[in-house]
Coordinates of C-alpha atoms in Angstrom, one line a residue:
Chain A
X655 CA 0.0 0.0 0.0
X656 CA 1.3 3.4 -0.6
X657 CA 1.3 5.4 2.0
X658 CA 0.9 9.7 1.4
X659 CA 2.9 11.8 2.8
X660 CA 2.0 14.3 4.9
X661 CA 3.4 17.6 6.0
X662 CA 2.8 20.7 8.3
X663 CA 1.1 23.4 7.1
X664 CA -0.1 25.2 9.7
X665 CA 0.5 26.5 13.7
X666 CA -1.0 28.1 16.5
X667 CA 0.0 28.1 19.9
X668 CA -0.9 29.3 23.6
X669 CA 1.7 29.1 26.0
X670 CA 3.3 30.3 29.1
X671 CA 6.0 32.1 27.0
X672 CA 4.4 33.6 24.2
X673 CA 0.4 33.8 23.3
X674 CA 1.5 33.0 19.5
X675 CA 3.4 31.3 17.5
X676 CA 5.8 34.2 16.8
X677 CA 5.8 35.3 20.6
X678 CA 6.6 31.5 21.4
X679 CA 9.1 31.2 19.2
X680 CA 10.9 34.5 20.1
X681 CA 11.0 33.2 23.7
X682 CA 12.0 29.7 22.9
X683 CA 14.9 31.2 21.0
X684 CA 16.1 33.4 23.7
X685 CA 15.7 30.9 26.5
X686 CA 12.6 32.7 28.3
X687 CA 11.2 31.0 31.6
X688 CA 7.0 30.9 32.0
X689 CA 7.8 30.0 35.7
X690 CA 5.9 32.5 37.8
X691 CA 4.2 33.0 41.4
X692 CA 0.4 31.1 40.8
X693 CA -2.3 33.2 40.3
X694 CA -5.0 31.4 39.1
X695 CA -5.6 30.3 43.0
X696 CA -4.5 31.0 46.5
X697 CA -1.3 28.4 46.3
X698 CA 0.1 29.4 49.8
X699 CA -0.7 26.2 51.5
X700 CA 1.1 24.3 48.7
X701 CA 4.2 22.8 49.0
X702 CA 4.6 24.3 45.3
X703 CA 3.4 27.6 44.7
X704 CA 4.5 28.1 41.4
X705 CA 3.5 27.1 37.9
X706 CA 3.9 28.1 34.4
X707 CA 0.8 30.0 33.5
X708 CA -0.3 31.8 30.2
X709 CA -0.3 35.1 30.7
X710 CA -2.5 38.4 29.7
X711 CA -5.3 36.3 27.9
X712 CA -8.3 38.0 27.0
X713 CA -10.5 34.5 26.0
X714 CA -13.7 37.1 25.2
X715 CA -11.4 38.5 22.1
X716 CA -11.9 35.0 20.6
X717 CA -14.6 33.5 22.4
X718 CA -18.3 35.0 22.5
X719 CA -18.6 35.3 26.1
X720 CA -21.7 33.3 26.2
X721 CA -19.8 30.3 24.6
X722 CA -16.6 31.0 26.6
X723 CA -19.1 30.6 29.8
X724 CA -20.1 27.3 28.3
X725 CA -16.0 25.9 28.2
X726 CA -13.5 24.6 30.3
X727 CA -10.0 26.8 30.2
X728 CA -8.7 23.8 28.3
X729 CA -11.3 24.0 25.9
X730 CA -10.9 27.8 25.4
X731 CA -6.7 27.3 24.9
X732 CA -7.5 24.8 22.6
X733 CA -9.8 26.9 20.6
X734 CA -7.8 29.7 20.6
X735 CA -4.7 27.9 18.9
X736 CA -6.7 26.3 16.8
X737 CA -8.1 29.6 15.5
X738 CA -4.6 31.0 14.8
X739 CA -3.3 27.8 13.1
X740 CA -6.2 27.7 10.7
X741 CA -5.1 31.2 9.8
X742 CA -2.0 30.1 9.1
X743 CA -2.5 27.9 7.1
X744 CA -4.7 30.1 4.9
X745 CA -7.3 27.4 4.6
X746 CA -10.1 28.8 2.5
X747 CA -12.7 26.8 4.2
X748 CA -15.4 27.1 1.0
X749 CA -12.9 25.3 -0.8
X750 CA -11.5 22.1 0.8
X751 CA -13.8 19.0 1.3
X752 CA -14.8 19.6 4.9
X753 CA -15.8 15.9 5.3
X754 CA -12.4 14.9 4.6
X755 CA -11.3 17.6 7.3
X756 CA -10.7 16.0 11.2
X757 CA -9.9 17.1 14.7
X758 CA -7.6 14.9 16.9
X759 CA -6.8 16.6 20.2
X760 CA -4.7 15.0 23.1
X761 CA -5.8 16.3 26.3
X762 CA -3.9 13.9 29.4
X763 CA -6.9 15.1 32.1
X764 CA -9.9 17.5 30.4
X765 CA -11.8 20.3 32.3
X766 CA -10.2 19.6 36.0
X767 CA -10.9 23.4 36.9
X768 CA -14.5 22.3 36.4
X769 CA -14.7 19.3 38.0
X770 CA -13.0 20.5 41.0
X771 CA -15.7 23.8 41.2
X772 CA -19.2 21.6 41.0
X773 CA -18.1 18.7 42.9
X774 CA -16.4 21.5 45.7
X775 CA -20.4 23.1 45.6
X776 CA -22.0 19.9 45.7
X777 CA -20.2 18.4 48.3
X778 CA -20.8 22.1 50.5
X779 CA -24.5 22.1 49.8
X780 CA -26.8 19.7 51.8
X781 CA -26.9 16.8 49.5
X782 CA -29.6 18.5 46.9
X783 CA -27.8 17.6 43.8
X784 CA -28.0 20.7 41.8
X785 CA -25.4 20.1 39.3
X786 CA -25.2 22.6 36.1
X787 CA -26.4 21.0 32.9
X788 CA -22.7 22.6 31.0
X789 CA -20.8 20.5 34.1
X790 CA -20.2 17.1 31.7
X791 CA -19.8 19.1 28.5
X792 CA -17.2 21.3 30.2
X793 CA -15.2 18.3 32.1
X794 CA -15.0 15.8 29.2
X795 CA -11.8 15.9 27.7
X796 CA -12.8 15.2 24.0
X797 CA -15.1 18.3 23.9
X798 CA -12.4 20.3 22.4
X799 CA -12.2 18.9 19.6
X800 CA -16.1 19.0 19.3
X801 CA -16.2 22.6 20.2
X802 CA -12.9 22.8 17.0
X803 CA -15.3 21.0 14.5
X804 CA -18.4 22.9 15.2
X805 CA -16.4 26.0 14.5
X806 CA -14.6 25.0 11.3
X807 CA -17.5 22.5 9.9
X808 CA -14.6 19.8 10.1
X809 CA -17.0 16.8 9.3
X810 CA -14.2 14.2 9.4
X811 CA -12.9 12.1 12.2
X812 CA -13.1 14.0 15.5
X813 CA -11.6 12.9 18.9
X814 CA -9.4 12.8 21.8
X815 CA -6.3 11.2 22.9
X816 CA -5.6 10.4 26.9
X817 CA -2.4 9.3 27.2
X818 CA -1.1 11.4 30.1
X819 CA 1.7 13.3 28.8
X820 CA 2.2 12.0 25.8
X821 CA -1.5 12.4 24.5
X822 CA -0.9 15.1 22.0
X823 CA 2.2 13.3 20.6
X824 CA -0.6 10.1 19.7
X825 CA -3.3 12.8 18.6
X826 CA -0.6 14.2 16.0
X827 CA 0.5 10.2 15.0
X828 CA -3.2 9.4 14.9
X829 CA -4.0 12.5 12.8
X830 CA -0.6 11.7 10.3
X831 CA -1.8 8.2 10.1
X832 CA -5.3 9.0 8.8
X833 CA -4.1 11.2 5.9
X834 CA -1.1 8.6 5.0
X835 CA -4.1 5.9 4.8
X836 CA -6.3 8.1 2.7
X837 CA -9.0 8.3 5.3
X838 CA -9.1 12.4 5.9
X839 CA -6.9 15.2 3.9
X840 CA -6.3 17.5 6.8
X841 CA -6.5 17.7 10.2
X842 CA -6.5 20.3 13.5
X843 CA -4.2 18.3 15.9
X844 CA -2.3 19.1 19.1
X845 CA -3.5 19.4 22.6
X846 CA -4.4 21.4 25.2
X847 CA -4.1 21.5 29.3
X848 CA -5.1 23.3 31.9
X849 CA -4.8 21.9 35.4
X850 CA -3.5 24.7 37.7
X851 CA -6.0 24.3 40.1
X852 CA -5.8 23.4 43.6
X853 CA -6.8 19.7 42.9
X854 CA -3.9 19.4 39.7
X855 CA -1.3 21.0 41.4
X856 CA -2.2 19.2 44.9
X857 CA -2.0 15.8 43.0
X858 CA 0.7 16.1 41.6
X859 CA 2.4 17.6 44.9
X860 CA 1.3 14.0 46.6
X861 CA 3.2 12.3 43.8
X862 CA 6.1 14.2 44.7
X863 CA 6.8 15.2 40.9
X864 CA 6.7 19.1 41.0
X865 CA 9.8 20.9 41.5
X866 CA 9.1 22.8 45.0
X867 CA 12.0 26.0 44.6
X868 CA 9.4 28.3 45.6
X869 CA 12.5 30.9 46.0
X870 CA 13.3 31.2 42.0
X871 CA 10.2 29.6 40.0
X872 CA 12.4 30.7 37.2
X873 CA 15.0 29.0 37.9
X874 CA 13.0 25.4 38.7
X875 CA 12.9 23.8 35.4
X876 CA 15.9 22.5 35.3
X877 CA 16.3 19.6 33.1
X878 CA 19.5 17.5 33.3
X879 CA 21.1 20.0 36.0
X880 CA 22.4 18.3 39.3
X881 CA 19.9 20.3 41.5
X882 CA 17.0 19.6 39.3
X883 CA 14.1 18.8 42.3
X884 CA 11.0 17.8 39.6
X885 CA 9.3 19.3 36.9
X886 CA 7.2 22.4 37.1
X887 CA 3.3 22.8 36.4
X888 CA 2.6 24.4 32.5
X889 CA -0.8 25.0 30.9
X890 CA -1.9 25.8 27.2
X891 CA -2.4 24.4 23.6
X892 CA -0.3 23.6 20.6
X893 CA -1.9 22.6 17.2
X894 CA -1.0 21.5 14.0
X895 CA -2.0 21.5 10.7
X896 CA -1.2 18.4 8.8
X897 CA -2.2 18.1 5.0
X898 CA -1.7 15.4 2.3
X899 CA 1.4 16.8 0.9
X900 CA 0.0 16.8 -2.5
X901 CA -3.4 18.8 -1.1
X902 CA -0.9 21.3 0.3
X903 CA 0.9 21.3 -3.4
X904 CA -2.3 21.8 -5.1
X905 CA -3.7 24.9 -2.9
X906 CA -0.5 26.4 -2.9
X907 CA 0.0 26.5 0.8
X908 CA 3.0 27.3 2.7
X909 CA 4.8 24.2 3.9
X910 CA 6.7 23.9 7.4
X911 CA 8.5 20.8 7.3
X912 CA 7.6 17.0 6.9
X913 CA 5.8 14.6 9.5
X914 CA 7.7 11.6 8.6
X915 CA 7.8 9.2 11.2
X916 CA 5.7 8.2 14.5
X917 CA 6.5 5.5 17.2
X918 CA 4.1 4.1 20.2
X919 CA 5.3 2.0 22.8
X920 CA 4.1 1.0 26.4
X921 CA 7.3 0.7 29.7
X922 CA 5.2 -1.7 31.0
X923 CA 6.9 -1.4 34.1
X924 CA 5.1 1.2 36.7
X925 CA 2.3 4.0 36.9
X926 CA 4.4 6.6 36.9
X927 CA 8.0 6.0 37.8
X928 CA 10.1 5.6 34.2
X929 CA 11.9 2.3 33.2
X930 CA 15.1 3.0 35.3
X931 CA 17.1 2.1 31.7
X932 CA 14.4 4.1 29.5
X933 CA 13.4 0.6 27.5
X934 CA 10.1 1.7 26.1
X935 CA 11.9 5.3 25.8
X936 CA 14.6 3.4 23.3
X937 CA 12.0 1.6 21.7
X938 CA 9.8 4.3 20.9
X939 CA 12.4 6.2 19.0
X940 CA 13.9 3.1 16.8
X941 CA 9.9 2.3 15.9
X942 CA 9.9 6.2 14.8
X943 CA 12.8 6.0 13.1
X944 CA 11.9 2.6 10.9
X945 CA 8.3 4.8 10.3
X946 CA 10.5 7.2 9.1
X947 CA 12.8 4.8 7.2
X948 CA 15.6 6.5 8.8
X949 CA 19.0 5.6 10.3
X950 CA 20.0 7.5 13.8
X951 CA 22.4 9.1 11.9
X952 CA 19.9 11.3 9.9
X953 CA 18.6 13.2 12.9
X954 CA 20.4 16.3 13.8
X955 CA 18.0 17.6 16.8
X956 CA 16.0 15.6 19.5
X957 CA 13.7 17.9 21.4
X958 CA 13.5 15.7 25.1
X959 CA 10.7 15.0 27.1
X960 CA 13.6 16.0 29.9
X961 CA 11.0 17.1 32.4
X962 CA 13.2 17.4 35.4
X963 CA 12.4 15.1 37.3
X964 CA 15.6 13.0 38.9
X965 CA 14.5 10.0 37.6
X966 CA 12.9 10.6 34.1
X967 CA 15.9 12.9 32.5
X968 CA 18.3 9.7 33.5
X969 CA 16.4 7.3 31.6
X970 CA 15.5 9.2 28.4
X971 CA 19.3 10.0 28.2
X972 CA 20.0 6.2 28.3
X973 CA 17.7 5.6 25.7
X974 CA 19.0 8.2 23.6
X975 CA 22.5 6.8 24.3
X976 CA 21.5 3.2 23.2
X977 CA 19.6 4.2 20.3
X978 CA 21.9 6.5 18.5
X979 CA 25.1 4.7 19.9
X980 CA 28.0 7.3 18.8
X981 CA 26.3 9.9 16.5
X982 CA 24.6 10.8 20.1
X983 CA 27.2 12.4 20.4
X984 CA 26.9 14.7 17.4
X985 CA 23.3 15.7 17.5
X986 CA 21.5 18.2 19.7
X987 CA 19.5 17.6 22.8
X988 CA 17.4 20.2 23.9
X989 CA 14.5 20.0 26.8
X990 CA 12.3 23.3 26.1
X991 CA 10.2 22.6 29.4
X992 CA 13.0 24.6 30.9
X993 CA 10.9 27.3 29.2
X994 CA 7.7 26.4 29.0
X995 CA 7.2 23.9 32.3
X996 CA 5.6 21.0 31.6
X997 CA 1.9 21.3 29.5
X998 CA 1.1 17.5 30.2
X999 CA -1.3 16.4 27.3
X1000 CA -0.5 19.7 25.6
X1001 CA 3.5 19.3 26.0
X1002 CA 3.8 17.2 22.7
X1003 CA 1.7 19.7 20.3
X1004 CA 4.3 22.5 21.8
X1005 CA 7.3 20.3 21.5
X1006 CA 6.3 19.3 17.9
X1007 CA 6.0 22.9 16.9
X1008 CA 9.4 23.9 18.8
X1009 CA 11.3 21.0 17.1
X1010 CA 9.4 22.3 13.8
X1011 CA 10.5 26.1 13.9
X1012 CA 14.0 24.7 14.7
X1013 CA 14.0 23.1 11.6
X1014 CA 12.8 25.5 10.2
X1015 CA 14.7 28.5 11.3
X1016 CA 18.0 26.7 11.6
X1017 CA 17.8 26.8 15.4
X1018 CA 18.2 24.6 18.3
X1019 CA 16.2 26.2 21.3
X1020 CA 18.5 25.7 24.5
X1021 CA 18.2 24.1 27.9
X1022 CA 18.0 26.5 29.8
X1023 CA 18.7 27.0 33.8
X1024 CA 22.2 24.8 33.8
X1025 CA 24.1 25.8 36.8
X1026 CA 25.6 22.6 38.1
X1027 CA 26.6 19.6 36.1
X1028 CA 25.5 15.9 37.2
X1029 CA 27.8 13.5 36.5
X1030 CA 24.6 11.0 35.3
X1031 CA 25.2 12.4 32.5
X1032 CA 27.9 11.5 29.6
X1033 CA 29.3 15.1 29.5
X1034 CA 30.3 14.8 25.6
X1035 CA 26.6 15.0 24.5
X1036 CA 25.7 17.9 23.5
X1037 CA 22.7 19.0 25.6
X1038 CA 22.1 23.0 24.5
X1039 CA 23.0 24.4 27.9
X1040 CA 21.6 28.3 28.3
X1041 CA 21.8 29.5 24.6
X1042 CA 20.1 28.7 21.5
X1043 CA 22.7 26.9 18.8
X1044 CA 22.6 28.2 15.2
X1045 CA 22.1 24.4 13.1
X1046 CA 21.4 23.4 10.2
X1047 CA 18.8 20.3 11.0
X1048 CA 17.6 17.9 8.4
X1049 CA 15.2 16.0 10.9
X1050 CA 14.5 16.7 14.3
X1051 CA 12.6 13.8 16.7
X1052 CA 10.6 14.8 19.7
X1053 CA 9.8 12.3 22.8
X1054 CA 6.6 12.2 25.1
X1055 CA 6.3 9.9 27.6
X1056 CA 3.3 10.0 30.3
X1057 CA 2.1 8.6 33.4
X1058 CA 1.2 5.3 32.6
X1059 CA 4.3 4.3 31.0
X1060 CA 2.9 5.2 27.5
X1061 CA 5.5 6.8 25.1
X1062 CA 5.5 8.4 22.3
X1063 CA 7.6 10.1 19.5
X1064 CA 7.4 11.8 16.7
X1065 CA 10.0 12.6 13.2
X1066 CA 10.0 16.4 11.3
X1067 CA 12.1 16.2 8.4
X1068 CA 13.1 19.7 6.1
X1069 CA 10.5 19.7 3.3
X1070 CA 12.0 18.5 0.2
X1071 CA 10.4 18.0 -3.2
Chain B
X1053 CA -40.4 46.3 38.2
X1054 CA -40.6 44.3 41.4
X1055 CA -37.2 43.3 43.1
X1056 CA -37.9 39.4 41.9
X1057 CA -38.1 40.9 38.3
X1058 CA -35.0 42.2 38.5
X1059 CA -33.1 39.6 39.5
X1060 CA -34.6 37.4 37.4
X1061 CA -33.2 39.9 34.4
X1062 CA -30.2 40.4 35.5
X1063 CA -29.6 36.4 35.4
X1064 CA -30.9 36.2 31.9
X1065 CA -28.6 39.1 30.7
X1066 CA -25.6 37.0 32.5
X1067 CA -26.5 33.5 31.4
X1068 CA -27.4 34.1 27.9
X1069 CA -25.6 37.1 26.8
X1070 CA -28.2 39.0 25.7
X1071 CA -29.3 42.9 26.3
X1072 CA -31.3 44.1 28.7
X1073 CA -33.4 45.4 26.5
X1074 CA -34.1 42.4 24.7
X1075 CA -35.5 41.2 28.2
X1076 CA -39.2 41.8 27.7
X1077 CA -41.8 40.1 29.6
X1078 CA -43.0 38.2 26.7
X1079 CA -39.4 37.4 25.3
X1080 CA -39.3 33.4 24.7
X1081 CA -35.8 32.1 25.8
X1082 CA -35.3 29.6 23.0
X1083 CA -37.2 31.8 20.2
X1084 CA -36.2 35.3 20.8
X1085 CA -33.0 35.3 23.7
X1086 CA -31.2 32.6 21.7
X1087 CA -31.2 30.0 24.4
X1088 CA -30.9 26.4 23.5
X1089 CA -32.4 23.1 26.1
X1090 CA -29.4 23.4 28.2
X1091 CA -29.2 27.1 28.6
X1092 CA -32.9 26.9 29.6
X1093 CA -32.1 23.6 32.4
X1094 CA -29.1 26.5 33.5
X1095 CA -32.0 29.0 34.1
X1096 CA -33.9 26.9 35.9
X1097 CA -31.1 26.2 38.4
X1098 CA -29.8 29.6 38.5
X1099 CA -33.6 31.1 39.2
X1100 CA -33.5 27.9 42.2
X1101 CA -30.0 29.2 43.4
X1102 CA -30.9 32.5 43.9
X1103 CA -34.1 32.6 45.3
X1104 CA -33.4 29.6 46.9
X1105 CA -36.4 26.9 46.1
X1106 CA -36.9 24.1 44.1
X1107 CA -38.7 24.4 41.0
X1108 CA -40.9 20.6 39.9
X1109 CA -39.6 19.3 36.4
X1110 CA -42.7 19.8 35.8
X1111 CA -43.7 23.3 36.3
X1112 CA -39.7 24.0 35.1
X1113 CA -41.6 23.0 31.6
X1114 CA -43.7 25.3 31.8
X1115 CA -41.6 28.4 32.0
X1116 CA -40.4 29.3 28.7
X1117 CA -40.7 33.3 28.4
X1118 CA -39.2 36.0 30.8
X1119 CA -42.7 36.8 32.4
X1120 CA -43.5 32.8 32.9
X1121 CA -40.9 32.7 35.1
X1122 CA -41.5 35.8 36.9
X1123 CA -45.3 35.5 37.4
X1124 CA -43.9 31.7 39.0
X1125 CA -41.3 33.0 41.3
X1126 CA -43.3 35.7 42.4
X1127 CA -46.0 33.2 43.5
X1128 CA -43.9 30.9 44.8
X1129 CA -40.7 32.2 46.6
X1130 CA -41.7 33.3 50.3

């Protein structure tokens, strides 16, 4: 069977550094932090009271407030990056087939903020249970993509992907898969994630997974440094637009790079802690590079999931290590969640269109808040300490791996004819 | 306008976006305020929140224009 290829033709993105894709990228290439005090509650009984949050968004200038009343935050983000990467793409929606046009969203929890408000009012009340008729459609994680669809008119397939941290990284697989099989010409896909509230940033607290320097939030996000103490709270939406390459040909649109490969793997090990030798993390990377039909070799640029966290930055390096043997040693490795924090089920649609502007503008985003070195780590890789590295990339691979011990990664290649 | 009235507008503006002045006693929420069968199930439970009663299912189907739900909370909140 011959499979189509599909490329990038569109992006919009919401996130704690930048409210666009231009704003994100500026940020990402000049090593911004999103860490800030919280404000979206009173965190002072926290053991963390910092997160990254997105900042100065006015939801009514895209949202009617009546239907913005009628969303979760997640939903909103997701909407709102949605709406700027259709514009991007300068899809004249009167002219594609809109039945041949999907949504896949990855969203690792849904409406939380939500949740956490009706059942709080219900559970104060005297038992009378008075819940609002929005309080399902709000909380359910796949109604983003229905709220996407019933903007655009996208009549094609239209869902979610839950696969903690890695859900946007299978929405974006899921979505490249259905256009290489002939099943839909383009799709919305990314994910969204907003869970700084007192029951996300509680939960993850108990897990003992968010990075507690309330002294310098800036500074928390510290992927591969010897200090790093866990990985710090993000919110907001990435998404994508993907297109048969010869429908992007035909309506002349602008072309950002080349989806090429995607890998799916399972640790099969534990809920959350991380194969202590990163197995499904090495696997997931040689099943994206055989998509690909790629050798290690051919990738310049790996965009990390490199959350840190003590455990999960030692891992993914191993599996890097094992699955590009030598030329790890030649590529660059880059975690932007020093920037951004962590977006959960949103961090893969971000990371996708990082690793894509790289590519793009011939620039690796750094690492940023290295202070202290950790001997874990094989000091001749090349991990983008601090500054952004002028590259050229050919193909740049981004990793997602989530609670669960579900991983996932994806392949961008430079468009070529 | 009696103080029941009032609130009950000032709930309609805030729940269905709509003008004040499009909030006339014979204004149907579904036909002319642009509500749809949830918005209307929100009313209900926002006119039961703030006046503090519980309003039947059936008599809830009843109230379907601004003055139908006045001319019921006037006559039954105490």
């Amino acid at each position: 069977m011959n499979l189509r290829r599909v490329v990038v033709t569109g992006l919009g993105a919401l996130t704690p550094i930048g409210n666009t894709v231009p704003e994100f990228w500026n940020s990402l290439s000049t090593g911004v932090s999103g860490a800030a005090p919280i404000t979206r509650f009173d965190a002072s009984l926290f053991k963390t009271q910092f997160a990254c949050e997105v900042k100065n968004l006015d939801v009514e200038q895209f949202i009617d407030r009546k239907e913005a009343r009628k969303m979760d935050l997640f939903t909103q983000m997701g909407l709102i990056a949605a709406d700027e990467a259709i514009k991007d793409a300068g899809l004249d929606l009167e002219k594609i087939n809109l039945h041949r046009a999907g949504v896949i969203m990855g969203s690792g929890i849904g409406g939380l903020r939500s949740f956490q408000d009706e059942v709080t009012d219900f559970a104060r009340g005297d038992g009378t249970p008075r819940f609002n008729p929005f309080f399902i459609p709000k909380m359910i994680a796949d109604i983003c993509a229905g709220f996407i669809s019933i903007r655009y008119g996208f009549r094609g397939p239209n869902f979610v992907t839950v696969s903690a941290c890695a859900s946007a990284t299978n929405a974006i697989i899921d979505a490249f898969n259905y256009i290489r099989l002939n099943k839909a010409d383009i799709f919305i896909t990314g994910g969204t994630e907003a869970t700084i509230t007192e029951a996300g940033v509680g939960g993850f607290n108990a897990l003992k997974a968010l990075s507690q320097r309330n002294d310098s939030p800036t500074t928390a996000s510290r992927p591969f440094d010897k200090e790093r103490d866990g990985f710090v709270l993000g919110e907001g939406a990435g998404c994508l637009i993907l297109e048969d390459y010869e429908h992007a040909k035909a309506r002349g649109a602008k072309i950002y790079a080349e989806l090429v490969g995607g890998g799916m793997t399972a640790d099969a090990y534990h809920i959350t802690a991380p194969h202590p030798e990163g197995e499904g993390a090495s696997n997931v990377m040689k099943h994206a590079l055989e998509d690909a039909e790629m050798q290690p070799e051919d990738i310049d640029y790996v965009n990390v999931h490199g959350t840190s966290t003590p455990l999960g930055d030692i891992s993914e390096v191993k599996a890097i290590q094992r699955v590009f043997g030598e030329h790890a040693y030649k590529i660059n490795i880059s975690s932007t969640k020093s920037m951004t924090g962590h977006l959960l089920g949103a961090a893969g649609a971000i990371e996708a269109i990082a690793s894509i502007l790289a590519i793009k503008n011939s620039l690796i985003p750094p690492t940023i808040n290295h202070f202290t070195d950790d001997e874990d780590f094989d000091s001749r890789l090349n991990l983008t300490f601090n500054k952004a590295q002028k590259r050229e990339i050919r193909a740049a691979l981004s990793n997602t791996f989530g609670f669960g011990g579900h991983n996932a990664s994806i392949i961008f290649k430079k468009i070529t004819e | 306008m009696s103080e029941i009235a009032q609130k009950v507008k000032a709930i309609i503006v805030d729940k269905l976006g709509v003008e004040e002045s499009e909030v006339t006693p014979e204004a149907s929420f579904t036909n002319d305020l642009g509500a749809d069968s949830l918005d209307t199930v929100e009313l209900i439970m926002e006119f039961e929140k703030e006046f503090n009663l519980s309003i039947p299912d059936d008599q809830a189907e009843q109230i379907g224009t601004v003055g139908q739900a006045i001319s019921y909370l006037e006559a039954n909140v105490k």
